């Protein structure tokens, strides 16, 4: 240590670098390094995907009209920073997200809660403020809201063509089909109609992002109650690229419908069966798909009477409200399953199985066999649930059976299995959910030829 003079009264000690005691840096374990690297990979690929898609120029996956690009009210707040997304770049980024996501789950025990929450919130926000991707369904939501709130037309009786002069009409896909969504969602969308096209679109985008984060919070709580890892459960759902790219970015109401369903799961896990059953019925009143869980909840309940009373009370209240506003036409969503049996999507599981077997993808016989196997599987699961009371696993496997047997399995439909897989602690169900997501990503490789 050297001394320097300070005035005329003495000296002051000036520390040298060698005298400073530096804290010893403890190297991170390899699993933590792998985990944070994988998290960074998911976030980086997701940010790149959104940033390159957000533009008013023509870009793959973003809805547009004619030969031009998307207008500013569709492209969104990031339009000034975007590029021009191609199909090949899109699927490469989605695949990169998926691989990194699987790595995150593999090293989930080394992921700190703050890392998990930060990554989930960051990506959810990015895909919420990014443009709608790969679907025009959100424009149908806006159209149905405008039919009822502005044109005073019952959206359960008439399709968008009933108000073909509305400015949202050129953007919709299902032009002659009345809404197939539940009365709670339809009524909830009415207040958005006066906000204009952009206001309604981005309100729905915001609602979808918040709904996804709400599900993550509920899954975290439920995962802790069931004795599992809340970090793993939350990552499985909230960081899932299929959820983010296809459902949150596309503002699909499946995510909104999952909130009351996951809330019902959380309430049942917390031993509040009446409220849990009522919440699950509310999910059905948003989208009929949630109905698959109801019989499993009843059979697996330890207090079946309380749960049934909760479900009946919610059904009566919602039914009276729906009939008062929409009349008997409010039962149209119950026909959703029957309608889907006539639809076809080439990236469904049966279509790929048909190609492997050398039969026509639209084979009626193959469809009948798939539906029969699904029905047998669901019946067996109901019996198993009545005996073992493991309704979370039963509902999850039933959802899986419906998805893999359907000729109309759209990518965002696969998110319905995630809450059951996340909370049930059933490892095989987790593997099945991840296998289904892998199929969604891999089957989109045909985009590389576009």
Tab-separated table of C-alpha atoms in Angstrom:
chain	number	residue	atom	x	y	z
A	1	UNK	CA	0.000	0.000	0.000
A	2	UNK	CA	1.427	3.376	-0.889
A	3	UNK	CA	0.863	6.644	0.942
A	4	UNK	CA	0.032	10.054	-0.526
A	5	UNK	CA	0.157	13.382	1.171
A	6	UNK	CA	-3.059	15.024	2.282
A	7	UNK	CA	-2.537	18.672	3.103
A	8	UNK	CA	0.053	19.293	5.897
A	9	UNK	CA	-1.403	17.052	8.568
A	10	UNK	CA	-0.802	13.522	7.429
A	11	UNK	CA	-1.236	10.929	4.755
A	12	UNK	CA	-4.116	8.895	3.391
A	13	UNK	CA	-3.917	5.262	2.333
A	14	UNK	CA	-4.849	4.678	-1.318
A	15	UNK	CA	-5.768	1.029	-2.075
A	16	UNK	CA	-4.144	-0.732	-4.953
A	17	UNK	CA	-6.036	-3.134	-7.213
A	18	UNK	CA	-4.070	-6.033	-5.783
A	19	UNK	CA	-5.277	-5.143	-2.286
A	20	UNK	CA	-8.975	-5.341	-3.177
A	21	UNK	CA	-10.598	-8.612	-2.143
A	22	UNK	CA	-12.721	-9.694	-5.116
A	23	UNK	CA	-15.662	-12.053	-4.497
A	24	UNK	CA	-14.952	-15.593	-5.550
A	25	UNK	CA	-17.028	-16.462	-8.602
A	26	UNK	CA	-18.690	-19.838	-8.247
A	27	UNK	CA	-19.215	-21.407	-11.678
A	28	UNK	CA	-22.782	-22.377	-12.488
A	29	UNK	CA	-23.495	-26.088	-12.671
A	30	UNK	CA	-23.798	-27.431	-16.169
A	31	UNK	CA	-27.540	-28.000	-15.858
A	32	UNK	CA	-28.131	-24.350	-14.979
A	33	UNK	CA	-26.035	-23.234	-17.922
A	34	UNK	CA	-27.952	-25.556	-20.228
A	35	UNK	CA	-31.278	-24.358	-18.826
A	36	UNK	CA	-30.569	-20.652	-19.194
A	37	UNK	CA	-29.114	-21.250	-22.663
A	38	UNK	CA	-32.260	-23.074	-23.759
A	39	UNK	CA	-34.471	-20.348	-22.278
A	40	UNK	CA	-32.485	-17.718	-24.131
A	41	UNK	CA	-32.901	-19.746	-27.334
A	42	UNK	CA	-36.699	-19.904	-27.020
A	43	UNK	CA	-36.944	-16.184	-26.326
A	44	UNK	CA	-34.527	-15.206	-29.106
A	45	UNK	CA	-36.273	-17.333	-31.727
A	46	UNK	CA	-39.686	-16.045	-30.631
A	47	UNK	CA	-38.611	-12.411	-30.749
A	48	UNK	CA	-37.043	-12.930	-34.182
A	49	UNK	CA	-40.229	-14.577	-35.482
A	50	UNK	CA	-42.486	-11.741	-34.337
A	51	UNK	CA	-40.082	-8.973	-35.330
A	52	UNK	CA	-39.702	-10.325	-38.849
A	53	UNK	CA	-43.454	-10.896	-39.254
A	54	UNK	CA	-44.618	-7.475	-38.078
A	55	UNK	CA	-44.744	-5.376	-41.235
A	56	UNK	CA	-47.178	-3.638	-43.530
A	57	UNK	CA	-45.452	-5.350	-46.455
A	58	UNK	CA	-46.623	-8.775	-47.527
A	59	UNK	CA	-45.330	-11.316	-45.029
A	60	UNK	CA	-45.907	-15.033	-44.563
A	61	UNK	CA	-48.550	-15.855	-41.969
A	62	UNK	CA	-49.957	-12.331	-41.597
A	63	UNK	CA	-53.480	-11.815	-43.039
A	64	UNK	CA	-53.613	-9.424	-45.979
A	65	UNK	CA	-55.878	-8.416	-48.848
A	66	UNK	CA	-55.040	-8.815	-52.534
A	67	UNK	CA	-51.426	-8.490	-53.553
A	68	UNK	CA	-50.568	-5.886	-50.964
A	69	UNK	CA	-49.472	-6.299	-47.380
A	70	UNK	CA	-51.344	-5.900	-44.125
A	71	UNK	CA	-52.745	-2.493	-43.164
A	72	UNK	CA	-51.317	-0.796	-40.081
A	73	UNK	CA	-54.294	-1.753	-37.890
A	74	UNK	CA	-53.528	-5.429	-38.607
A	75	UNK	CA	-49.713	-5.280	-38.598
A	76	UNK	CA	-49.728	-3.749	-35.140
A	77	UNK	CA	-47.385	-1.593	-33.047
A	78	UNK	CA	-44.212	-3.342	-34.240
A	79	UNK	CA	-44.864	-2.724	-37.940
A	80	UNK	CA	-42.147	-0.078	-38.238
A	81	UNK	CA	-39.508	-2.536	-37.046
A	82	UNK	CA	-40.460	-5.633	-39.014
A	83	UNK	CA	-38.996	-7.342	-42.037
A	84	UNK	CA	-40.536	-9.653	-44.592
A	85	UNK	CA	-41.124	-13.156	-43.259
A	86	UNK	CA	-40.845	-16.123	-45.614
A	87	UNK	CA	-42.395	-19.550	-45.109
A	88	UNK	CA	-39.003	-21.221	-44.802
A	89	UNK	CA	-37.745	-18.744	-42.213
A	90	UNK	CA	-41.012	-19.050	-40.280
A	91	UNK	CA	-40.888	-22.829	-39.892
A	92	UNK	CA	-37.168	-22.753	-39.080
A	93	UNK	CA	-37.806	-20.297	-36.246
A	94	UNK	CA	-40.793	-22.297	-34.978
A	95	UNK	CA	-38.708	-25.482	-35.060
A	96	UNK	CA	-35.878	-23.713	-33.211
A	97	UNK	CA	-38.333	-22.548	-30.562
A	98	UNK	CA	-39.667	-26.086	-30.188
A	99	UNK	CA	-36.240	-27.705	-29.807
A	100	UNK	CA	-35.172	-25.120	-27.221
A	101	UNK	CA	-38.507	-25.573	-25.411
A	102	UNK	CA	-37.916	-29.323	-25.128
A	103	UNK	CA	-34.437	-28.613	-23.760
A	104	UNK	CA	-35.882	-26.212	-21.188
A	105	UNK	CA	-38.252	-28.939	-19.988
A	106	UNK	CA	-35.407	-31.462	-19.874
A	107	UNK	CA	-33.467	-29.134	-17.558
A	108	UNK	CA	-36.518	-27.727	-15.767
A	109	UNK	CA	-35.155	-28.740	-12.354
A	110	UNK	CA	-32.327	-26.221	-12.893
A	111	UNK	CA	-34.615	-23.362	-13.987
A	112	UNK	CA	-35.055	-20.746	-11.310
A	113	UNK	CA	-38.632	-19.496	-10.786
A	114	UNK	CA	-37.650	-15.940	-11.743
A	115	UNK	CA	-36.180	-17.190	-15.030
A	116	UNK	CA	-39.323	-19.160	-15.839
A	117	UNK	CA	-41.655	-16.274	-15.042
A	118	UNK	CA	-39.500	-13.785	-16.934
A	119	UNK	CA	-39.304	-15.907	-20.091
A	120	UNK	CA	-43.029	-16.716	-20.091
A	121	UNK	CA	-44.093	-13.098	-19.547
A	122	UNK	CA	-41.627	-11.814	-22.148
A	123	UNK	CA	-42.727	-14.193	-24.901
A	124	UNK	CA	-46.426	-13.817	-24.103
A	125	UNK	CA	-46.071	-10.040	-24.384
A	126	UNK	CA	-44.119	-10.297	-27.649
A	127	UNK	CA	-46.673	-12.558	-29.324
A	128	UNK	CA	-49.531	-10.447	-27.967
A	129	UNK	CA	-48.278	-7.208	-29.510
A	130	UNK	CA	-47.168	-8.960	-32.707
A	131	UNK	CA	-49.535	-9.287	-35.680
A	132	UNK	CA	-52.177	-12.040	-35.869
A	133	UNK	CA	-50.610	-15.125	-37.411
A	134	UNK	CA	-51.803	-18.045	-39.545
A	135	UNK	CA	-55.543	-17.578	-39.066
A	136	UNK	CA	-58.418	-15.194	-39.734
A	137	UNK	CA	-60.620	-16.474	-36.913
A	138	UNK	CA	-60.133	-13.306	-34.877
A	139	UNK	CA	-61.782	-11.310	-37.671
A	140	UNK	CA	-64.813	-13.579	-37.396
A	141	UNK	CA	-64.938	-12.814	-33.675
A	142	UNK	CA	-64.985	-9.107	-34.481
A	143	UNK	CA	-67.623	-9.608	-37.168
A	144	UNK	CA	-69.974	-11.562	-34.876
A	145	UNK	CA	-69.609	-8.849	-32.234
A	146	UNK	CA	-70.442	-6.156	-34.779
A	147	UNK	CA	-73.410	-8.151	-36.085
A	148	UNK	CA	-75.019	-8.130	-32.674
A	149	UNK	CA	-73.881	-4.830	-31.189
A	150	UNK	CA	-73.991	-2.576	-34.275
A	151	UNK	CA	-76.270	-4.249	-36.824
A	152	UNK	CA	-78.630	-5.816	-34.245
A	153	UNK	CA	-78.525	-9.169	-36.008
A	154	UNK	CA	-78.522	-12.419	-34.035
A	155	UNK	CA	-75.086	-13.985	-34.736
A	156	UNK	CA	-76.488	-17.426	-33.860
A	157	UNK	CA	-78.962	-17.147	-36.714
A	158	UNK	CA	-77.034	-15.222	-39.357
A	159	UNK	CA	-73.452	-15.332	-40.587
A	160	UNK	CA	-71.247	-12.351	-41.514
A	161	UNK	CA	-72.881	-12.181	-44.974
A	162	UNK	CA	-75.939	-10.681	-43.281
A	163	UNK	CA	-73.953	-7.427	-43.022
A	164	UNK	CA	-71.710	-7.765	-46.073
A	165	UNK	CA	-71.224	-4.002	-46.217
A	166	UNK	CA	-69.441	-3.942	-42.864
A	167	UNK	CA	-65.728	-3.015	-43.211
A	168	UNK	CA	-64.667	-6.172	-41.382
A	169	UNK	CA	-66.451	-8.427	-43.880
A	170	UNK	CA	-63.605	-8.672	-46.446
A	171	UNK	CA	-61.369	-10.051	-43.690
A	172	UNK	CA	-63.551	-12.925	-42.510
A	173	UNK	CA	-63.317	-16.510	-43.712
A	174	UNK	CA	-66.547	-18.164	-42.511
A	175	UNK	CA	-68.925	-15.790	-44.271
A	176	UNK	CA	-72.180	-17.746	-44.190
A	177	UNK	CA	-71.742	-19.600	-40.900
A	178	UNK	CA	-73.405	-18.332	-37.704
A	179	UNK	CA	-71.145	-18.212	-34.688
A	180	UNK	CA	-70.300	-21.560	-33.126
A	181	UNK	CA	-68.890	-20.010	-29.957
A	182	UNK	CA	-70.550	-19.958	-26.566
A	183	UNK	CA	-72.863	-17.200	-25.339
A	184	UNK	CA	-70.433	-15.948	-22.684
A	185	UNK	CA	-67.783	-15.276	-25.309
A	186	UNK	CA	-70.258	-13.748	-27.756
A	187	UNK	CA	-71.773	-11.422	-25.160
A	188	UNK	CA	-68.330	-10.577	-23.823
A	189	UNK	CA	-67.224	-9.486	-27.291
A	190	UNK	CA	-70.138	-7.098	-27.846
A	191	UNK	CA	-68.548	-4.173	-25.940
A	192	UNK	CA	-65.557	-4.373	-28.310
A	193	UNK	CA	-67.606	-3.588	-31.429
A	194	UNK	CA	-67.785	0.208	-30.896
A	195	UNK	CA	-63.982	0.349	-30.624
A	196	UNK	CA	-63.601	0.021	-34.394
A	197	UNK	CA	-61.782	-2.681	-36.322
A	198	UNK	CA	-58.342	-2.027	-34.868
A	199	UNK	CA	-59.634	-1.442	-31.354
A	200	UNK	CA	-61.619	-4.687	-31.358
A	201	UNK	CA	-58.770	-6.700	-32.892
A	202	UNK	CA	-56.139	-5.535	-30.433
A	203	UNK	CA	-58.495	-5.788	-27.478
A	204	UNK	CA	-58.975	-9.448	-28.355
A	205	UNK	CA	-55.222	-9.862	-28.737
A	206	UNK	CA	-54.698	-8.313	-25.308
A	207	UNK	CA	-57.398	-10.478	-23.739
A	208	UNK	CA	-55.769	-13.592	-25.196
A	209	UNK	CA	-52.346	-12.697	-23.830
A	210	UNK	CA	-53.760	-11.964	-20.377
A	211	UNK	CA	-55.741	-15.202	-20.499
A	212	UNK	CA	-52.575	-17.177	-21.214
A	213	UNK	CA	-50.791	-15.584	-18.250
A	214	UNK	CA	-53.831	-16.206	-16.039
A	215	UNK	CA	-53.684	-19.894	-16.972
A	216	UNK	CA	-49.984	-19.962	-16.073
A	217	UNK	CA	-50.738	-18.505	-12.645
A	218	UNK	CA	-53.519	-21.004	-11.997
A	219	UNK	CA	-51.378	-23.911	-13.198
A	220	UNK	CA	-48.528	-22.772	-10.938
A	221	UNK	CA	-50.907	-22.820	-7.954
A	222	UNK	CA	-52.468	-26.162	-8.911
A	223	UNK	CA	-49.086	-27.752	-9.576
A	224	UNK	CA	-47.958	-26.798	-6.096
A	225	UNK	CA	-51.122	-28.238	-4.525
A	226	UNK	CA	-50.753	-31.577	-6.326
A	227	UNK	CA	-47.180	-31.915	-5.120
A	228	UNK	CA	-45.546	-31.427	-8.503
A	229	UNK	CA	-43.091	-28.808	-9.674
A	230	UNK	CA	-44.899	-25.501	-10.294
A	231	UNK	CA	-41.964	-24.363	-12.428
A	232	UNK	CA	-42.172	-27.379	-14.737
A	233	UNK	CA	-45.974	-27.181	-14.932
A	234	UNK	CA	-45.876	-23.492	-15.822
A	235	UNK	CA	-43.123	-23.947	-18.396
A	236	UNK	CA	-44.971	-26.844	-20.009
A	237	UNK	CA	-47.966	-24.604	-20.624
A	238	UNK	CA	-46.776	-21.004	-20.791
A	239	UNK	CA	-43.590	-21.483	-22.818
A	240	UNK	CA	-45.155	-23.881	-25.327
A	241	UNK	CA	-44.417	-22.566	-28.851
A	242	UNK	CA	-47.665	-23.972	-30.269
A	243	UNK	CA	-49.578	-21.986	-27.649
A	244	UNK	CA	-47.605	-18.812	-28.368
A	245	UNK	CA	-47.255	-18.947	-32.161
A	246	UNK	CA	-50.625	-20.410	-33.111
A	247	UNK	CA	-52.991	-19.539	-30.240
A	248	UNK	CA	-51.787	-16.329	-28.550
A	249	UNK	CA	-50.543	-14.687	-31.753
A	250	UNK	CA	-53.727	-15.734	-33.542
A	251	UNK	CA	-55.902	-14.450	-30.656
A	252	UNK	CA	-57.864	-17.692	-30.590
A	253	UNK	CA	-60.625	-17.864	-28.014
A	254	UNK	CA	-59.444	-21.351	-27.035
A	255	UNK	CA	-57.006	-19.576	-24.706
A	256	UNK	CA	-59.815	-17.497	-23.204
A	257	UNK	CA	-61.939	-20.631	-22.738
A	258	UNK	CA	-59.077	-22.313	-20.922
A	259	UNK	CA	-59.152	-19.712	-18.118
A	260	UNK	CA	-62.430	-20.881	-16.508
A	261	UNK	CA	-61.484	-24.506	-17.228
A	262	UNK	CA	-58.085	-24.182	-15.531
A	263	UNK	CA	-59.761	-22.205	-12.750
A	264	UNK	CA	-62.151	-25.139	-12.350
A	265	UNK	CA	-59.188	-27.515	-12.127
A	266	UNK	CA	-57.588	-25.279	-9.507
A	267	UNK	CA	-60.803	-25.079	-7.462
A	268	UNK	CA	-61.335	-28.837	-7.536
A	269	UNK	CA	-57.722	-29.436	-6.512
A	270	UNK	CA	-58.326	-26.980	-3.644
A	271	UNK	CA	-61.348	-29.106	-2.560
A	272	UNK	CA	-64.015	-26.667	-3.731
A	273	UNK	CA	-65.969	-28.936	-6.094
A	274	UNK	CA	-69.123	-26.821	-6.447
A	275	UNK	CA	-67.245	-23.751	-7.617
A	276	UNK	CA	-64.928	-25.911	-9.715
A	277	UNK	CA	-67.854	-27.515	-11.523
A	278	UNK	CA	-69.515	-24.144	-12.097
A	279	UNK	CA	-66.291	-22.724	-13.514
A	280	UNK	CA	-65.925	-25.662	-15.914
A	281	UNK	CA	-69.474	-25.081	-17.186
A	282	UNK	CA	-68.554	-21.440	-17.789
A	283	UNK	CA	-65.679	-22.692	-19.955
A	284	UNK	CA	-68.170	-24.651	-22.075
A	285	UNK	CA	-70.189	-21.434	-22.422
A	286	UNK	CA	-67.105	-19.877	-24.024
A	287	UNK	CA	-66.252	-22.799	-26.304
A	288	UNK	CA	-67.947	-26.209	-26.419
A	289	UNK	CA	-64.601	-28.021	-26.593
A	290	UNK	CA	-64.297	-27.724	-22.814
A	291	UNK	CA	-67.242	-30.104	-22.420
A	292	UNK	CA	-64.986	-33.164	-22.699
A	293	UNK	CA	-63.766	-32.520	-19.145
A	294	UNK	CA	-67.185	-32.416	-17.447
A	295	UNK	CA	-67.986	-36.168	-17.165
A	296	UNK	CA	-64.471	-36.867	-15.904
A	297	UNK	CA	-64.768	-34.151	-13.275
A	298	UNK	CA	-68.033	-35.672	-12.060
A	299	UNK	CA	-66.803	-39.252	-11.982
A	300	UNK	CA	-63.542	-38.311	-10.292
A	301	UNK	CA	-65.038	-35.978	-7.701
A	302	UNK	CA	-64.965	-37.020	-4.063
A	303	UNK	CA	-68.011	-34.818	-3.490
A	304	UNK	CA	-70.027	-35.564	-6.598
A	305	UNK	CA	-73.257	-34.077	-5.265
A	306	UNK	CA	-71.630	-30.708	-4.597
A	307	UNK	CA	-70.005	-30.686	-8.005
A	308	UNK	CA	-73.237	-31.605	-9.772
A	309	UNK	CA	-75.112	-28.862	-7.925
A	310	UNK	CA	-72.466	-26.338	-8.966
A	311	UNK	CA	-72.642	-27.456	-12.585
A	312	UNK	CA	-76.433	-27.417	-12.651
A	313	UNK	CA	-76.633	-23.962	-11.070
A	314	UNK	CA	-74.126	-22.524	-13.557
A	315	UNK	CA	-75.863	-24.245	-16.483
A	316	UNK	CA	-79.241	-22.838	-15.455
A	317	UNK	CA	-77.931	-19.298	-14.997
A	318	UNK	CA	-75.985	-19.242	-18.254
A	319	UNK	CA	-78.794	-20.983	-20.140
A	320	UNK	CA	-81.399	-18.448	-19.006
A	321	UNK	CA	-79.094	-15.577	-19.930
A	322	UNK	CA	-78.364	-17.052	-23.370
A	323	UNK	CA	-82.022	-17.703	-24.171
A	324	UNK	CA	-83.029	-14.236	-22.963
A	325	UNK	CA	-80.517	-12.584	-25.310
A	326	UNK	CA	-80.257	-14.967	-28.260
A	327	UNK	CA	-83.356	-17.166	-28.024
A	328	UNK	CA	-83.283	-20.882	-28.748
A	329	UNK	CA	-80.606	-20.304	-31.401
A	330	UNK	CA	-78.074	-20.093	-28.556
A	331	UNK	CA	-77.842	-23.898	-28.690
A	332	UNK	CA	-76.005	-23.691	-32.040
A	333	UNK	CA	-72.541	-24.178	-30.428
A	334	UNK	CA	-73.646	-27.625	-29.268
A	335	UNK	CA	-73.566	-28.650	-32.926
A	336	UNK	CA	-69.834	-27.880	-33.128
A	337	UNK	CA	-68.729	-31.495	-32.739
A	338	UNK	CA	-71.147	-32.710	-35.414
A	339	UNK	CA	-69.992	-30.000	-37.816
A	340	UNK	CA	-66.332	-30.838	-37.310
A	341	UNK	CA	-66.974	-34.455	-38.261
A	342	UNK	CA	-67.508	-33.217	-41.826
A	343	UNK	CA	-64.451	-30.958	-41.993
A	344	UNK	CA	-61.028	-31.961	-43.226
A	345	UNK	CA	-57.550	-30.568	-42.621
A	346	UNK	CA	-54.572	-32.146	-44.350
A	347	UNK	CA	-52.267	-31.707	-41.369
A	348	UNK	CA	-54.366	-33.882	-39.039
A	349	UNK	CA	-53.075	-37.175	-37.669
A	350	UNK	CA	-55.426	-39.533	-39.608
A	351	UNK	CA	-54.383	-37.941	-42.909
A	352	UNK	CA	-50.726	-38.730	-42.236
A	353	UNK	CA	-51.577	-42.239	-41.070
A	354	UNK	CA	-53.484	-42.757	-44.304
A	355	UNK	CA	-50.435	-41.759	-46.349
A	356	UNK	CA	-48.271	-44.205	-44.378
A	357	UNK	CA	-50.796	-46.982	-44.998
A	358	UNK	CA	-51.106	-46.149	-48.674
A	359	UNK	CA	-54.815	-45.271	-48.551
A	360	UNK	CA	-56.510	-42.005	-49.604
A	361	UNK	CA	-56.172	-39.334	-46.850
A	362	UNK	CA	-59.910	-38.603	-47.032
A	363	UNK	CA	-60.809	-42.294	-46.675
A	364	UNK	CA	-64.226	-42.613	-45.019
A	365	UNK	CA	-63.334	-46.041	-43.671
A	366	UNK	CA	-60.208	-44.716	-41.972
A	367	UNK	CA	-62.185	-41.878	-40.439
A	368	UNK	CA	-64.774	-44.299	-39.062
A	369	UNK	CA	-62.059	-46.538	-37.602
A	370	UNK	CA	-60.354	-43.541	-35.935
A	371	UNK	CA	-63.641	-42.319	-34.454
A	372	UNK	CA	-64.524	-45.817	-33.224
A	373	UNK	CA	-61.130	-46.233	-31.538
A	374	UNK	CA	-61.504	-42.817	-29.902
A	375	UNK	CA	-64.990	-43.703	-28.624
A	376	UNK	CA	-63.753	-46.997	-27.150
A	377	UNK	CA	-60.774	-45.250	-25.552
A	378	UNK	CA	-62.939	-42.542	-23.991
A	379	UNK	CA	-65.416	-45.124	-22.655
A	380	UNK	CA	-62.549	-47.063	-21.067
A	381	UNK	CA	-61.167	-43.847	-19.583
A	382	UNK	CA	-64.543	-43.005	-18.049
A	383	UNK	CA	-64.692	-46.418	-16.380
A	384	UNK	CA	-61.116	-46.045	-15.150
A	385	UNK	CA	-61.854	-42.583	-13.768
A	386	UNK	CA	-64.915	-43.849	-11.893
A	387	UNK	CA	-62.739	-46.483	-10.227
A	388	UNK	CA	-59.457	-44.656	-9.677
A	389	UNK	CA	-60.800	-41.089	-9.349
A	390	UNK	CA	-57.836	-39.726	-11.368
A	391	UNK	CA	-60.004	-37.427	-13.450
A	392	UNK	CA	-57.175	-35.114	-14.531
A	393	UNK	CA	-55.368	-37.926	-16.329
A	394	UNK	CA	-58.641	-39.287	-17.687
A	395	UNK	CA	-59.717	-35.926	-19.127
A	396	UNK	CA	-56.237	-35.370	-20.551
A	397	UNK	CA	-56.126	-38.743	-22.309
A	398	UNK	CA	-59.678	-38.271	-23.598
A	399	UNK	CA	-58.646	-34.934	-25.083
A	400	UNK	CA	-55.650	-36.643	-26.668
A	401	UNK	CA	-57.900	-39.355	-28.144
A	402	UNK	CA	-60.228	-36.770	-29.665
A	403	UNK	CA	-57.347	-34.798	-31.151
A	404	UNK	CA	-55.502	-37.698	-32.784
A	405	UNK	CA	-58.711	-39.191	-34.205
A	406	UNK	CA	-60.048	-35.944	-35.688
A	407	UNK	CA	-59.721	-35.144	-39.389
A	408	UNK	CA	-59.889	-31.472	-38.444
A	409	UNK	CA	-57.152	-31.010	-35.842
A	410	UNK	CA	-56.012	-27.415	-36.148
A	411	UNK	CA	-52.725	-26.570	-34.441
A	412	UNK	CA	-54.187	-24.453	-31.637
A	413	UNK	CA	-56.643	-27.199	-30.682
A	414	UNK	CA	-53.715	-29.154	-29.231
A	415	UNK	CA	-53.292	-26.670	-26.359
A	416	UNK	CA	-56.369	-28.164	-24.664
A	417	UNK	CA	-54.324	-31.101	-23.424
A	418	UNK	CA	-51.652	-28.934	-21.774
A	419	UNK	CA	-53.405	-27.997	-18.479
A	420	UNK	CA	-54.247	-31.643	-17.729
A	421	UNK	CA	-50.706	-32.748	-18.522
A	422	UNK	CA	-49.231	-29.927	-16.446
A	423	UNK	CA	-51.280	-30.517	-13.295
A	424	UNK	CA	-51.870	-34.286	-13.315
A	425	UNK	CA	-48.207	-35.287	-12.778
A	426	UNK	CA	-48.806	-38.076	-15.299
A	427	UNK	CA	-45.491	-38.415	-17.135
A	428	UNK	CA	-46.965	-40.400	-19.994
A	429	UNK	CA	-49.562	-37.706	-20.555
A	430	UNK	CA	-46.786	-35.098	-20.628
A	431	UNK	CA	-44.959	-37.170	-23.250
A	432	UNK	CA	-48.186	-37.493	-25.258
A	433	UNK	CA	-48.744	-33.720	-25.138
A	434	UNK	CA	-45.185	-33.063	-26.271
A	435	UNK	CA	-45.490	-35.694	-28.991
A	436	UNK	CA	-48.615	-33.975	-30.284
A	437	UNK	CA	-46.827	-30.626	-30.309
A	438	UNK	CA	-43.881	-32.179	-32.132
A	439	UNK	CA	-46.291	-33.517	-34.755
A	440	UNK	CA	-47.748	-30.023	-35.210
A	441	UNK	CA	-44.305	-28.530	-35.778
A	442	UNK	CA	-42.902	-31.279	-37.980
A	443	UNK	CA	-46.041	-31.563	-40.115
A	444	UNK	CA	-45.650	-27.872	-41.015
A	445	UNK	CA	-42.435	-28.615	-42.867
A	446	UNK	CA	-44.458	-28.406	-46.077
A	447	UNK	CA	-44.190	-24.637	-45.645
A	448	UNK	CA	-40.558	-24.953	-46.701
A	449	UNK	CA	-41.738	-25.575	-50.253
A	450	UNK	CA	-43.760	-22.368	-50.395
